[in-house]
Short mmCIF file of C-alpha atoms in Angstrom, two decimals:
data_model
loop_
_atom_site.label_atom_id
_atom_site.label_comp_id
_atom_site.label_asym_id
_atom_site.label_seq_id
_atom_site.Cartn_x
_atom_site.Cartn_y
_atom_site.Cartn_z
CA UNK G 109 55.44 12.85 34.89
CA UNK G 110 53.41 15.95 34.06
CA UNK G 111 52.85 14.66 30.51
CA UNK G 112 51.69 11.31 31.86
CA UNK G 113 49.22 12.96 34.23
CA UNK G 114 47.95 15.19 31.43
CA UNK G 115 47.35 12.11 29.27
CA UNK G 116 45.45 10.25 32.01
CA UNK G 117 43.51 13.28 33.25
CA UNK G 118 42.59 15.00 30.01
CA UNK G 119 43.41 13.07 26.87
CA UNK G 120 42.24 9.60 27.90
CA UNK G 121 38.74 10.66 29.09
CA UNK G 122 38.34 12.79 25.97
CA UNK G 123 39.41 9.88 23.76
CA UNK G 124 37.12 7.38 25.50
CA UNK G 125 34.23 9.88 25.50
CA UNK G 126 34.54 10.68 21.81
CA UNK G 127 34.86 6.98 20.94
CA UNK G 128 31.71 6.18 22.89
CA UNK G 129 29.94 9.10 21.20
CA UNK G 130 30.87 7.79 17.76
CA UNK G 131 30.03 4.20 18.62
CA UNK G 132 26.43 5.11 19.49
CA UNK G 133 25.64 5.04 15.80
CA UNK G 134 27.28 1.65 15.25
CA UNK G 135 25.09 -1.37 15.68
CA UNK G 136 24.87 -4.64 13.84
CA UNK G 137 21.41 -5.71 12.74
CA UNK G 138 20.87 -9.44 12.65
CA UNK G 139 19.34 -11.09 9.61
CA UNK G 140 16.05 -11.76 11.41
CA UNK G 141 15.75 -8.18 12.71
CA UNK G 142 15.52 -6.50 9.33
CA UNK G 143 11.74 -6.32 9.13
CA UNK G 144 11.60 -2.55 9.49
CA UNK G 145 14.58 -2.03 7.19
CA UNK G 146 12.84 -4.14 4.55
CA UNK G 147 9.83 -1.82 4.45
CA UNK G 148 9.38 0.12 1.24
CA UNK G 149 9.42 3.43 3.08
CA UNK G 150 12.95 2.65 4.31
CA UNK G 151 14.43 2.46 0.82
CA UNK G 152 16.61 5.34 -0.39
CA UNK G 153 14.17 6.08 -3.19
CA UNK G 154 10.77 4.60 -2.29
CA UNK G 155 8.95 6.29 -5.19
CA UNK G 156 11.37 6.33 -8.17
CA UNK G 157 8.74 7.21 -10.80
CA UNK G 158 7.27 10.07 -8.80
CA UNK G 159 10.71 11.42 -7.94
CA UNK G 160 11.79 11.25 -11.59
CA UNK G 161 8.70 13.19 -12.61
CA UNK G 162 9.28 15.82 -9.93
CA UNK G 163 12.92 16.15 -10.94
CA UNK G 164 11.83 16.71 -14.50
CA UNK G 165 9.46 19.49 -13.48
CA UNK G 166 12.01 21.03 -11.13
CA UNK G 167 14.71 21.07 -13.81
CA UNK G 168 12.32 22.66 -16.27
CA UNK G 169 11.06 25.32 -13.88
CA UNK G 170 14.54 26.23 -12.70
CA UNK G 171 15.86 26.16 -16.27
CA UNK G 172 18.87 24.23 -15.08
CA UNK G 173 19.97 20.72 -14.45
CA UNK G 174 22.41 19.15 -12.09
CA UNK G 175 22.64 18.05 -8.52
CA UNK G 176 20.31 15.20 -9.21
CA UNK G 177 19.43 12.84 -12.00
CA UNK G 178 16.63 14.92 -13.47
CA UNK G 179 15.71 13.92 -16.97
CA UNK G 180 15.43 16.34 -19.88
CA UNK G 181 14.41 20.02 -20.04
CA UNK G 182 11.54 21.79 -21.72
CA UNK G 183 8.32 23.13 -20.32
CA UNK G 184 7.77 20.34 -17.82
CA UNK G 185 4.27 19.79 -19.11
CA UNK G 186 4.83 16.35 -20.63
CA UNK E 240 46.07 -10.25 35.21
CA UNK E 241 43.38 -12.16 37.08
CA UNK E 242 40.82 -9.48 36.27
CA UNK E 243 41.73 -9.64 32.58
CA UNK E 244 41.31 -13.40 32.54
CA UNK E 245 37.91 -13.10 34.23
CA UNK E 246 36.85 -10.46 31.69
CA UNK E 247 37.91 -12.68 28.77
CA UNK E 248 36.07 -15.65 30.30
CA UNK E 249 32.89 -13.56 30.69
CA UNK E 250 33.12 -12.30 27.12
CA UNK E 251 33.67 -15.79 25.76
CA UNK E 252 30.82 -17.24 27.77
CA UNK E 253 28.44 -14.63 26.33
CA UNK E 254 29.43 -15.45 22.75
CA UNK E 255 26.61 -16.80 20.61
CA UNK E 256 26.82 -20.50 19.86
CA UNK E 257 25.80 -21.00 16.25
CA UNK E 258 24.04 -24.11 15.00
CA UNK E 259 26.37 -25.71 12.47
CA UNK E 260 26.44 -28.79 10.30
CA UNK E 261 27.29 -31.89 12.33
CA UNK E 262 25.94 -30.45 15.59
CA UNK E 263 22.86 -31.52 17.49
CA UNK E 264 19.77 -29.42 16.79
CA UNK E 265 19.39 -26.90 19.63
CA UNK E 266 16.07 -26.48 21.42
CA UNK E 267 13.93 -23.36 20.99
CA UNK E 268 11.41 -23.21 23.84
CA UNK E 269 10.71 -19.51 23.17
CA UNK E 270 9.09 -20.27 19.82
CA UNK E 271 5.39 -20.89 20.30
CA UNK E 272 2.84 -22.54 18.03
CA UNK E 273 -0.47 -20.87 17.23
CA UNK E 274 -2.13 -23.03 19.90
CA UNK E 275 0.34 -21.66 22.53
CA UNK E 276 2.31 -24.92 22.76
CA UNK E 277 6.05 -24.46 22.98
CA UNK E 278 8.20 -25.69 20.13
CA UNK E 279 9.82 -28.96 21.10
CA UNK E 280 12.00 -30.65 18.51
CA UNK E 281 12.01 -33.92 20.46
CA UNK E 282 8.47 -34.43 19.14
CA UNK E 283 10.05 -34.98 15.71
CA UNK E 284 12.78 -37.39 16.79
CA UNK E 285 13.30 -40.21 14.31
CA UNK E 286 12.18 -37.99 11.44
CA UNK E 287 14.08 -36.01 8.87
CA UNK E 288 13.19 -32.41 9.71
CA UNK E 289 13.69 -29.15 7.87
CA UNK E 290 13.73 -26.22 10.28
CA UNK E 291 12.90 -23.14 8.23
CA UNK E 292 13.24 -19.54 9.47
CA UNK E 293 11.01 -17.13 7.58
CA UNK E 294 9.31 -13.74 7.78
CA UNK E 295 6.61 -11.94 5.79
CA UNK E 296 9.01 -9.12 4.87
CA UNK E 297 11.33 -11.61 3.18
CA UNK E 298 10.28 -12.26 -0.47
CA UNK E 299 12.44 -15.39 -0.97
CA UNK E 300 10.93 -16.87 2.21
CA UNK E 301 7.44 -16.46 0.80
CA UNK E 302 8.57 -17.79 -2.57
CA UNK E 303 9.90 -20.99 -0.95
CA UNK E 304 6.72 -21.82 0.96
CA UNK E 305 4.58 -23.38 -1.82
CA UNK E 306 7.53 -25.59 -2.82
CA UNK E 307 8.24 -26.60 0.77
CA UNK E 308 4.59 -27.36 1.35
CA UNK E 309 4.31 -29.62 -1.71
CA UNK E 310 7.60 -31.33 -0.84
CA UNK E 311 6.45 -31.93 2.72
CA UNK E 312 3.12 -33.38 1.61
CA UNK E 313 4.90 -35.60 -0.89
CA UNK E 314 7.40 -37.02 1.62
CA UNK E 315 5.50 -36.94 4.91
CA UNK E 316 4.68 -40.65 4.70
CA UNK E 317 8.38 -41.42 4.43
CA UNK E 318 9.14 -39.66 7.70
CA UNK E 319 9.79 -36.08 6.61
CA UNK E 320 8.50 -32.96 8.34
CA UNK E 321 9.02 -29.22 8.08
CA UNK E 322 8.97 -26.99 11.15
CA UNK E 323 8.82 -23.33 10.21
CA UNK E 324 9.71 -20.59 12.67
CA UNK E 325 8.33 -17.16 11.91
CA UNK E 326 10.47 -14.27 13.13
CA UNK E 327 8.19 -11.32 12.36
CA UNK E 328 8.22 -8.82 15.23
CA UNK E 329 4.45 -8.70 14.85
CA UNK E 330 3.24 -12.29 14.61
CA UNK E 331 -0.21 -11.08 13.57
CA UNK E 332 1.22 -10.06 10.19
CA UNK E 333 2.40 -13.63 9.70
CA UNK E 334 -0.96 -15.04 10.78
CA UNK E 335 -2.76 -12.79 8.28
CA UNK E 336 -0.36 -13.92 5.58
CA UNK E 337 -0.89 -17.59 6.47
CA UNK E 338 -4.66 -17.11 6.39
CA UNK E 339 -4.34 -16.05 2.75
CA UNK E 340 -1.51 -18.47 1.90
CA UNK E 341 -1.99 -21.53 4.08
CA UNK E 342 0.62 -24.27 4.44
CA UNK E 343 0.20 -27.70 5.98
CA UNK E 344 3.38 -27.90 8.04
CA UNK E 345 3.57 -26.65 11.64
CA UNK E 346 4.59 -23.04 12.19
CA UNK E 347 5.92 -21.61 15.43
CA UNK E 348 6.22 -17.89 16.14
CA UNK E 349 9.19 -16.20 17.77
CA UNK E 350 8.62 -12.44 17.66
CA UNK E 351 11.48 -11.79 20.10
CA UNK E 352 14.02 -13.51 17.87
CA UNK E 353 15.48 -15.73 20.59
CA UNK E 354 15.40 -18.89 18.48
CA UNK E 355 17.23 -17.39 15.47
CA UNK E 356 19.66 -15.99 18.01
CA UNK E 357 20.36 -19.51 19.32
CA UNK E 358 20.86 -20.75 15.75
CA UNK E 359 22.78 -17.56 14.86
CA UNK E 360 20.84 -17.28 11.63
CA UNK E 361 22.98 -15.59 8.99
CA UNK E 362 20.41 -14.95 6.26
CA UNK E 363 16.72 -14.99 5.54
CA UNK E 364 15.43 -17.53 4.79
CA UNK E 365 17.68 -20.05 6.52
CA UNK E 366 16.83 -23.70 6.68
CA UNK E 367 18.50 -26.45 8.69
CA UNK E 368 18.13 -30.00 7.44
CA UNK E 369 18.22 -32.42 10.36
CA UNK E 370 18.71 -36.19 10.09
CA UNK E 371 16.83 -38.91 11.99
CA UNK E 372 19.31 -38.81 14.87
CA UNK E 373 18.71 -35.08 15.42
CA UNK E 374 21.94 -33.78 13.91
CA UNK E 375 22.09 -30.82 11.56
CA UNK E 376 23.37 -32.15 8.25
CA UNK E 377 22.89 -29.26 5.85
CA UNK E 378 22.36 -25.53 6.25
CA UNK E 379 20.74 -23.58 3.40
CA UNK E 380 21.01 -19.82 3.27
CA UNK E 381 18.50 -18.03 1.05
CA UNK E 382 16.25 -19.67 -1.51
CA UNK E 383 16.76 -19.83 -5.27
CA UNK E 384 15.00 -21.91 -7.91
CA UNK E 385 18.00 -24.22 -8.25
CA UNK E 386 17.84 -24.97 -4.50
CA UNK E 387 14.70 -27.02 -5.06
CA UNK E 388 16.47 -29.96 -6.69
CA UNK E 389 19.34 -29.78 -4.17
CA UNK E 390 16.94 -29.85 -1.21
CA UNK E 391 14.97 -32.71 -2.71
CA UNK E 392 18.12 -34.78 -3.24
CA UNK E 393 19.46 -34.10 0.25
CA UNK E 394 16.16 -34.93 1.91
CA UNK E 395 15.81 -38.15 -0.10
CA UNK E 396 19.34 -39.17 0.86
CA UNK E 397 18.63 -38.57 4.57
CA UNK E 398 15.36 -40.47 4.38
CA UNK E 399 17.21 -43.42 2.86
CA UNK E 400 19.72 -43.61 5.72
#
């Protein structure tokens, strides 16, 4: 009886609350509502050439590679 | 038990009814033409109609428009018409696009997305080919080059009925 009360009084509200908290981030976007998602600024890498160039410079300046897809080493002046 | 049944009934009643092949074309009074008239499909009864959902952010939609326009102008005398429904949240973007890339077929605007909700549009673009009796006969999702010949054949077959 005590276990049952504990479940209803403590566990169940916590379970429902945490589920609701997680579900806040879940939403389906209909096909016709994807105008904002289709914008270039919403892409994971909106400026691939610029980012590649920056990665190249970063790798060169730090004298190391890794953690991203930086290309090549050297002085970073090319 | 009674409460559960009521809950299930409410949930079922709120389910979206999709427009499918073989069903009668649903009405979309929330879509409005540029001249503020409401979209009324009964105005096209007796015609073969292609209802096309498009948006400016959808490259295949824009790609399909010159083809659809030429097809419509070619077959309009045989009783064919295209009704396009723009679903941009900002209809002005669509109007600017149409000013630069005009088409001859009527275009209604539904920035709130109620009409695609009624049709339960699954992809962009989506087009619904409707026969002379007002029934949806074919549903096309997306637009590829090879769809042109398929659409032409299906429209010709419906016009011949």
